[in-house]
């Protein structure tokens, strides 16, 4: 019998989760069912790869969940089209954009949709634009950075993925001290893929989405269904081990397709 940590596989107990409305049905992406795994994004090839890797034994076996996730990651690496999304956004304003690029200008950018396509396959191209204002992840900026922090902080340079190198100059806050905007300047002639773009060295590249064309999207963030690695071991009530934060629904900003 195959057992994964933080998962139960007893059909009776899974049925109890469904009938007691602890999950949204047999196809809930947190459920260890084929339909649940399919909704979570697992491909038939990834499940077959997982089965081949763990093999068959006569005794019960514990397989780390990361093994299953690794099989999916490996299968999708060469065929899942990439795109950028910002989950917890804060606005980044490039204060010298109008001076360097022209007021209202949107600079076209391109990146491969498949960074690592199969051998003999040419990657499609993603097209997007960058302007004076972009969204970045709030965690990609620290006003007072901890040791080893390589992303945005005053005086530091990073690259906007597929775009330009920028240098952070500070931030603005509201009356409660919450950061409302991050301020930076764009470094001219550093657009990704252009001659000389790599002459300015940076230690980090961050995800972003343009304010002018970003699209709001509902994102469902799934975590482990249980807090205990063995939720039903030793006669424990597995219901008490349910993770109250196993599903979070947020509105993110994503790159248009």
mmCIF file with all atom_site columns, C-alpha atoms in Angstrom, residues 2-150:
data_model
loop_
_atom_site.group_PDB
_atom_site.id
_atom_site.type_symbol
_atom_site.label_atom_id
_atom_site.label_alt_id
_atom_site.label_comp_id
_atom_site.label_asym_id
_atom_site.label_entity_id
_atom_site.label_seq_id
_atom_site.pdbx_PDB_ins_code
_atom_site.Cartn_x
_atom_site.Cartn_y
_atom_site.Cartn_z
_atom_site.occupancy
_atom_site.B_iso_or_equiv
_atom_site.pdbx_formal_charge
_atom_site.auth_seq_id
_atom_site.auth_comp_id
_atom_site.auth_asym_id
_atom_site.auth_atom_id
_atom_site.pdbx_PDB_model_num
ATOM 1   C CA . UNK A 1 2   ? 1.330   3.399  -1.035  1.00 0.00 ? 2   UNK A CA 1
ATOM 2   C CA . UNK A 1 3   ? 1.112   6.159  1.562   1.00 0.00 ? 3   UNK A CA 1
ATOM 3   C CA . UNK A 1 4   ? 1.935   9.839  1.146   1.00 0.00 ? 4   UNK A CA 1
ATOM 4   C CA . UNK A 1 5   ? 2.527   12.158 4.119   1.00 0.00 ? 5   UNK A CA 1
ATOM 5   C CA . UNK A 1 6   ? -0.260  14.644 4.920   1.00 0.00 ? 6   UNK A CA 1
ATOM 6   C CA . UNK A 1 7   ? -2.653  12.507 2.860   1.00 0.00 ? 7   UNK A CA 1
ATOM 7   C CA . UNK A 1 8   ? -5.248  9.846  3.625   1.00 0.00 ? 8   UNK A CA 1
ATOM 8   C CA . UNK A 1 9   ? -6.181  7.211  1.056   1.00 0.00 ? 9   UNK A CA 1
ATOM 9   C CA . UNK A 1 10  ? -9.001  5.391  2.863   1.00 0.00 ? 10  UNK A CA 1
ATOM 10  C CA . UNK A 1 11  ? -12.066 5.626  0.635   1.00 0.00 ? 11  UNK A CA 1
ATOM 11  C CA . UNK A 1 12  ? -14.347 5.656  3.686   1.00 0.00 ? 12  UNK A CA 1
ATOM 12  C CA . UNK A 1 13  ? -12.511 8.603  5.227   1.00 0.00 ? 13  UNK A CA 1
ATOM 13  C CA . UNK A 1 14  ? -12.323 10.462 1.929   1.00 0.00 ? 14  UNK A CA 1
ATOM 14  C CA . UNK A 1 15  ? -16.072 9.978  1.550   1.00 0.00 ? 15  UNK A CA 1
ATOM 15  C CA . UNK A 1 16  ? -16.564 11.473 5.016   1.00 0.00 ? 16  UNK A CA 1
ATOM 16  C CA . UNK A 1 17  ? -14.654 14.590 3.907   1.00 0.00 ? 17  UNK A CA 1
ATOM 17  C CA . UNK A 1 18  ? -16.946 14.904 0.893   1.00 0.00 ? 18  UNK A CA 1
ATOM 18  C CA . UNK A 1 19  ? -20.257 14.209 2.667   1.00 0.00 ? 19  UNK A CA 1
ATOM 19  C CA . UNK A 1 20  ? -19.372 16.496 5.602   1.00 0.00 ? 20  UNK A CA 1
ATOM 20  C CA . UNK A 1 21  ? -18.467 19.257 3.113   1.00 0.00 ? 21  UNK A CA 1
ATOM 21  C CA . UNK A 1 22  ? -14.898 19.537 4.391   1.00 0.00 ? 22  UNK A CA 1
ATOM 22  C CA . UNK A 1 23  ? -13.858 19.606 0.722   1.00 0.00 ? 23  UNK A CA 1
ATOM 23  C CA . UNK A 1 24  ? -15.724 20.658 -2.413  1.00 0.00 ? 24  UNK A CA 1
ATOM 24  C CA . UNK A 1 25  ? -16.211 17.172 -3.840  1.00 0.00 ? 25  UNK A CA 1
ATOM 25  C CA . UNK A 1 26  ? -14.316 14.142 -5.070  1.00 0.00 ? 26  UNK A CA 1
ATOM 26  C CA . UNK A 1 27  ? -12.639 16.349 -7.669  1.00 0.00 ? 27  UNK A CA 1
ATOM 27  C CA . UNK A 1 28  ? -11.407 18.901 -5.110  1.00 0.00 ? 28  UNK A CA 1
ATOM 28  C CA . UNK A 1 29  ? -7.730  19.555 -6.021  1.00 0.00 ? 29  UNK A CA 1
ATOM 29  C CA . UNK A 1 30  ? -6.728  18.761 -2.420  1.00 0.00 ? 30  UNK A CA 1
ATOM 30  C CA . UNK A 1 31  ? -8.106  15.218 -2.720  1.00 0.00 ? 31  UNK A CA 1
ATOM 31  C CA . UNK A 1 32  ? -5.810  12.270 -3.625  1.00 0.00 ? 32  UNK A CA 1
ATOM 32  C CA . UNK A 1 33  ? -8.188  11.122 -6.362  1.00 0.00 ? 33  UNK A CA 1
ATOM 33  C CA . UNK A 1 34  ? -7.503  10.947 -10.082 1.00 0.00 ? 34  UNK A CA 1
ATOM 34  C CA . UNK A 1 35  ? -10.108 13.640 -10.793 1.00 0.00 ? 35  UNK A CA 1
ATOM 35  C CA . UNK A 1 36  ? -8.704  15.788 -7.980  1.00 0.00 ? 36  UNK A CA 1
ATOM 36  C CA . UNK A 1 37  ? -5.154  15.444 -9.237  1.00 0.00 ? 37  UNK A CA 1
ATOM 37  C CA . UNK A 1 38  ? -6.326  16.263 -12.766 1.00 0.00 ? 38  UNK A CA 1
ATOM 38  C CA . UNK A 1 39  ? -7.951  19.500 -11.565 1.00 0.00 ? 39  UNK A CA 1
ATOM 39  C CA . UNK A 1 40  ? -4.765  20.406 -9.725  1.00 0.00 ? 40  UNK A CA 1
ATOM 40  C CA . UNK A 1 41  ? -2.855  20.130 -12.991 1.00 0.00 ? 41  UNK A CA 1
ATOM 41  C CA . UNK A 1 42  ? -1.316  16.672 -12.844 1.00 0.00 ? 42  UNK A CA 1
ATOM 42  C CA . UNK A 1 43  ? -0.899  15.084 -16.260 1.00 0.00 ? 43  UNK A CA 1
ATOM 43  C CA . UNK A 1 44  ? -1.313  11.372 -17.089 1.00 0.00 ? 44  UNK A CA 1
ATOM 44  C CA . UNK A 1 45  ? 2.386   11.304 -18.002 1.00 0.00 ? 45  UNK A CA 1
ATOM 45  C CA . UNK A 1 46  ? 3.427   12.650 -14.601 1.00 0.00 ? 46  UNK A CA 1
ATOM 46  C CA . UNK A 1 47  ? 1.354   10.040 -12.744 1.00 0.00 ? 47  UNK A CA 1
ATOM 47  C CA . UNK A 1 48  ? 2.780   7.278  -14.916 1.00 0.00 ? 48  UNK A CA 1
ATOM 48  C CA . UNK A 1 49  ? 6.303   8.574  -14.227 1.00 0.00 ? 49  UNK A CA 1
ATOM 49  C CA . UNK A 1 50  ? 5.554   8.567  -10.483 1.00 0.00 ? 50  UNK A CA 1
ATOM 50  C CA . UNK A 1 51  ? 4.295   4.973  -10.585 1.00 0.00 ? 51  UNK A CA 1
ATOM 51  C CA . UNK A 1 52  ? 7.373   3.840  -12.500 1.00 0.00 ? 52  UNK A CA 1
ATOM 52  C CA . UNK A 1 53  ? 9.755   5.539  -10.079 1.00 0.00 ? 53  UNK A CA 1
ATOM 53  C CA . UNK A 1 54  ? 8.312   4.204  -6.844  1.00 0.00 ? 54  UNK A CA 1
ATOM 54  C CA . UNK A 1 55  ? 7.893   0.661  -8.169  1.00 0.00 ? 55  UNK A CA 1
ATOM 55  C CA . UNK A 1 56  ? 5.915   -2.092 -6.440  1.00 0.00 ? 56  UNK A CA 1
ATOM 56  C CA . UNK A 1 57  ? 6.719   -3.632 -3.050  1.00 0.00 ? 57  UNK A CA 1
ATOM 57  C CA . UNK A 1 58  ? 5.007   -6.218 -0.852  1.00 0.00 ? 58  UNK A CA 1
ATOM 58  C CA . UNK A 1 59  ? 5.126   -3.985 2.211   1.00 0.00 ? 59  UNK A CA 1
ATOM 59  C CA . UNK A 1 60  ? 3.546   -0.624 3.007   1.00 0.00 ? 60  UNK A CA 1
ATOM 60  C CA . UNK A 1 61  ? 5.731   2.244  1.837   1.00 0.00 ? 61  UNK A CA 1
ATOM 61  C CA . UNK A 1 62  ? 5.921   5.963  2.615   1.00 0.00 ? 62  UNK A CA 1
ATOM 62  C CA . UNK A 1 63  ? 6.769   8.161  -0.352  1.00 0.00 ? 63  UNK A CA 1
ATOM 63  C CA . UNK A 1 64  ? 7.529   11.841 0.154   1.00 0.00 ? 64  UNK A CA 1
ATOM 64  C CA . UNK A 1 65  ? 5.004   14.102 -1.577  1.00 0.00 ? 65  UNK A CA 1
ATOM 65  C CA . UNK A 1 66  ? 7.852   16.009 -3.234  1.00 0.00 ? 66  UNK A CA 1
ATOM 66  C CA . UNK A 1 67  ? 8.490   12.911 -5.362  1.00 0.00 ? 67  UNK A CA 1
ATOM 67  C CA . UNK A 1 68  ? 5.040   13.245 -6.923  1.00 0.00 ? 68  UNK A CA 1
ATOM 68  C CA . UNK A 1 69  ? 5.474   16.999 -7.371  1.00 0.00 ? 69  UNK A CA 1
ATOM 69  C CA . UNK A 1 70  ? 8.889   16.444 -8.945  1.00 0.00 ? 70  UNK A CA 1
ATOM 70  C CA . UNK A 1 71  ? 7.396   14.126 -11.563 1.00 0.00 ? 71  UNK A CA 1
ATOM 71  C CA . UNK A 1 72  ? 4.858   16.775 -12.551 1.00 0.00 ? 72  UNK A CA 1
ATOM 72  C CA . UNK A 1 73  ? 7.512   19.481 -12.665 1.00 0.00 ? 73  UNK A CA 1
ATOM 73  C CA . UNK A 1 74  ? 9.705   17.332 -14.903 1.00 0.00 ? 74  UNK A CA 1
ATOM 74  C CA . UNK A 1 75  ? 6.829   16.534 -17.257 1.00 0.00 ? 75  UNK A CA 1
ATOM 75  C CA . UNK A 1 76  ? 5.686   20.156 -17.559 1.00 0.00 ? 76  UNK A CA 1
ATOM 76  C CA . UNK A 1 77  ? 9.179   21.616 -17.930 1.00 0.00 ? 77  UNK A CA 1
ATOM 77  C CA . UNK A 1 78  ? 9.273   21.159 -21.688 1.00 0.00 ? 78  UNK A CA 1
ATOM 78  C CA . UNK A 1 79  ? 5.607   21.740 -22.550 1.00 0.00 ? 79  UNK A CA 1
ATOM 79  C CA . UNK A 1 80  ? 3.998   24.229 -20.153 1.00 0.00 ? 80  UNK A CA 1
ATOM 80  C CA . UNK A 1 81  ? 3.954   27.760 -21.585 1.00 0.00 ? 81  UNK A CA 1
ATOM 81  C CA . UNK A 1 82  ? 5.331   30.320 -19.140 1.00 0.00 ? 82  UNK A CA 1
ATOM 82  C CA . UNK A 1 83  ? 3.868   33.649 -18.104 1.00 0.00 ? 83  UNK A CA 1
ATOM 83  C CA . UNK A 1 84  ? 4.301   36.109 -15.246 1.00 0.00 ? 84  UNK A CA 1
ATOM 84  C CA . UNK A 1 85  ? 1.882   36.700 -12.379 1.00 0.00 ? 85  UNK A CA 1
ATOM 85  C CA . UNK A 1 86  ? 2.017   38.887 -9.281  1.00 0.00 ? 86  UNK A CA 1
ATOM 86  C CA . UNK A 1 87  ? 0.149   37.416 -6.306  1.00 0.00 ? 87  UNK A CA 1
ATOM 87  C CA . UNK A 1 88  ? 0.610   40.170 -3.690  1.00 0.00 ? 88  UNK A CA 1
ATOM 88  C CA . UNK A 1 89  ? 1.142   43.312 -5.770  1.00 0.00 ? 89  UNK A CA 1
ATOM 89  C CA . UNK A 1 90  ? 2.643   46.676 -4.995  1.00 0.00 ? 90  UNK A CA 1
ATOM 90  C CA . UNK A 1 91  ? 3.124   49.334 -7.682  1.00 0.00 ? 91  UNK A CA 1
ATOM 91  C CA . UNK A 1 92  ? 6.635   50.105 -8.933  1.00 0.00 ? 92  UNK A CA 1
ATOM 92  C CA . UNK A 1 93  ? 7.054   53.534 -10.544 1.00 0.00 ? 93  UNK A CA 1
ATOM 93  C CA . UNK A 1 94  ? 10.007  54.173 -12.862 1.00 0.00 ? 94  UNK A CA 1
ATOM 94  C CA . UNK A 1 95  ? 10.479  57.860 -12.152 1.00 0.00 ? 95  UNK A CA 1
ATOM 95  C CA . UNK A 1 96  ? 12.757  58.628 -15.115 1.00 0.00 ? 96  UNK A CA 1
ATOM 96  C CA . UNK A 1 97  ? 10.745  56.643 -17.688 1.00 0.00 ? 97  UNK A CA 1
ATOM 97  C CA . UNK A 1 98  ? 9.182   59.665 -19.391 1.00 0.00 ? 98  UNK A CA 1
ATOM 98  C CA . UNK A 1 99  ? 12.581  61.335 -19.708 1.00 0.00 ? 99  UNK A CA 1
ATOM 99  C CA . UNK A 1 100 ? 14.386  58.263 -21.041 1.00 0.00 ? 100 UNK A CA 1
ATOM 100 C CA . UNK A 1 101 ? 11.661  56.539 -23.085 1.00 0.00 ? 101 UNK A CA 1
ATOM 101 C CA . UNK A 1 102 ? 9.042   59.232 -23.720 1.00 0.00 ? 102 UNK A CA 1
ATOM 102 C CA . UNK A 1 103 ? 5.782   60.038 -21.925 1.00 0.00 ? 103 UNK A CA 1
ATOM 103 C CA . UNK A 1 104 ? 3.207   57.265 -22.249 1.00 0.00 ? 104 UNK A CA 1
ATOM 104 C CA . UNK A 1 105 ? 5.591   54.968 -24.134 1.00 0.00 ? 105 UNK A CA 1
ATOM 105 C CA . UNK A 1 106 ? 5.091   51.215 -23.842 1.00 0.00 ? 106 UNK A CA 1
ATOM 106 C CA . UNK A 1 107 ? 8.200   49.277 -24.843 1.00 0.00 ? 107 UNK A CA 1
ATOM 107 C CA . UNK A 1 108 ? 7.555   45.874 -26.470 1.00 0.00 ? 108 UNK A CA 1
ATOM 108 C CA . UNK A 1 109 ? 9.352   42.905 -24.920 1.00 0.00 ? 109 UNK A CA 1
ATOM 109 C CA . UNK A 1 110 ? 9.638   39.264 -25.930 1.00 0.00 ? 110 UNK A CA 1
ATOM 110 C CA . UNK A 1 111 ? 10.565  36.084 -24.111 1.00 0.00 ? 111 UNK A CA 1
ATOM 111 C CA . UNK A 1 112 ? 10.381  32.392 -25.052 1.00 0.00 ? 112 UNK A CA 1
ATOM 112 C CA . UNK A 1 113 ? 7.145   30.756 -23.925 1.00 0.00 ? 113 UNK A CA 1
ATOM 113 C CA . UNK A 1 114 ? 9.109   27.529 -23.424 1.00 0.00 ? 114 UNK A CA 1
ATOM 114 C CA . UNK A 1 115 ? 12.540  28.238 -21.896 1.00 0.00 ? 115 UNK A CA 1
ATOM 115 C CA . UNK A 1 116 ? 13.518  24.563 -22.239 1.00 0.00 ? 116 UNK A CA 1
ATOM 116 C CA . UNK A 1 117 ? 11.659  23.113 -25.245 1.00 0.00 ? 117 UNK A CA 1
ATOM 117 C CA . UNK A 1 118 ? 12.104  19.480 -26.319 1.00 0.00 ? 118 UNK A CA 1
ATOM 118 C CA . UNK A 1 119 ? 14.987  18.793 -28.667 1.00 0.00 ? 119 UNK A CA 1
ATOM 119 C CA . UNK A 1 120 ? 14.147  19.836 -32.204 1.00 0.00 ? 120 UNK A CA 1
ATOM 120 C CA . UNK A 1 121 ? 11.201  22.015 -31.133 1.00 0.00 ? 121 UNK A CA 1
ATOM 121 C CA . UNK A 1 122 ? 11.341  25.790 -31.467 1.00 0.00 ? 122 UNK A CA 1
ATOM 122 C CA . UNK A 1 123 ? 9.771   27.684 -28.582 1.00 0.00 ? 123 UNK A CA 1
ATOM 123 C CA . UNK A 1 124 ? 6.840   30.014 -29.276 1.00 0.00 ? 124 UNK A CA 1
ATOM 124 C CA . UNK A 1 125 ? 7.375   33.648 -28.280 1.00 0.00 ? 125 UNK A CA 1
ATOM 125 C CA . UNK A 1 126 ? 5.591   35.640 -25.587 1.00 0.00 ? 126 UNK A CA 1
ATOM 126 C CA . UNK A 1 127 ? 4.893   39.300 -26.346 1.00 0.00 ? 127 UNK A CA 1
ATOM 127 C CA . UNK A 1 128 ? 4.285   41.882 -23.616 1.00 0.00 ? 128 UNK A CA 1
ATOM 128 C CA . UNK A 1 129 ? 5.062   45.531 -22.893 1.00 0.00 ? 129 UNK A CA 1
ATOM 129 C CA . UNK A 1 130 ? 6.707   47.544 -20.135 1.00 0.00 ? 130 UNK A CA 1
ATOM 130 C CA . UNK A 1 131 ? 5.863   51.129 -19.212 1.00 0.00 ? 131 UNK A CA 1
ATOM 131 C CA . UNK A 1 132 ? 6.334   53.679 -16.464 1.00 0.00 ? 132 UNK A CA 1
ATOM 132 C CA . UNK A 1 133 ? 4.330   51.684 -13.911 1.00 0.00 ? 133 UNK A CA 1
ATOM 133 C CA . UNK A 1 134 ? 4.473   47.954 -13.243 1.00 0.00 ? 134 UNK A CA 1
ATOM 134 C CA . UNK A 1 135 ? 3.262   45.609 -10.527 1.00 0.00 ? 135 UNK A CA 1
ATOM 135 C CA . UNK A 1 136 ? 5.819   43.640 -8.524  1.00 0.00 ? 136 UNK A CA 1
ATOM 136 C CA . UNK A 1 137 ? 5.554   41.238 -5.608  1.00 0.00 ? 137 UNK A CA 1
ATOM 137 C CA . UNK A 1 138 ? 5.425   43.093 -2.296  1.00 0.00 ? 138 UNK A CA 1
ATOM 138 C CA . UNK A 1 139 ? 8.008   40.672 -0.885  1.00 0.00 ? 139 UNK A CA 1
ATOM 139 C CA . UNK A 1 140 ? 10.466  41.687 -3.618  1.00 0.00 ? 140 UNK A CA 1
ATOM 140 C CA . UNK A 1 141 ? 11.078  45.020 -1.859  1.00 0.00 ? 141 UNK A CA 1
ATOM 141 C CA . UNK A 1 142 ? 12.583  45.681 1.566   1.00 0.00 ? 142 UNK A CA 1
ATOM 142 C CA . UNK A 1 143 ? 13.147  49.195 2.833   1.00 0.00 ? 143 UNK A CA 1
ATOM 143 C CA . UNK A 1 144 ? 15.697  47.815 5.312   1.00 0.00 ? 144 UNK A CA 1
ATOM 144 C CA . UNK A 1 145 ? 16.906  44.546 3.768   1.00 0.00 ? 145 UNK A CA 1
ATOM 145 C CA . UNK A 1 146 ? 17.978  41.558 5.861   1.00 0.00 ? 146 UNK A CA 1
ATOM 146 C CA . UNK A 1 147 ? 21.461  40.148 5.367   1.00 0.00 ? 147 UNK A CA 1
ATOM 147 C CA . UNK A 1 148 ? 21.833  38.400 2.011   1.00 0.00 ? 148 UNK A CA 1
ATOM 148 C CA . UNK A 1 149 ? 18.746  40.020 0.479   1.00 0.00 ? 149 UNK A CA 1
ATOM 149 C CA . UNK A 1 150 ? 19.344  40.502 -3.268  1.00 0.00 ? 150 UNK A CA 1
#
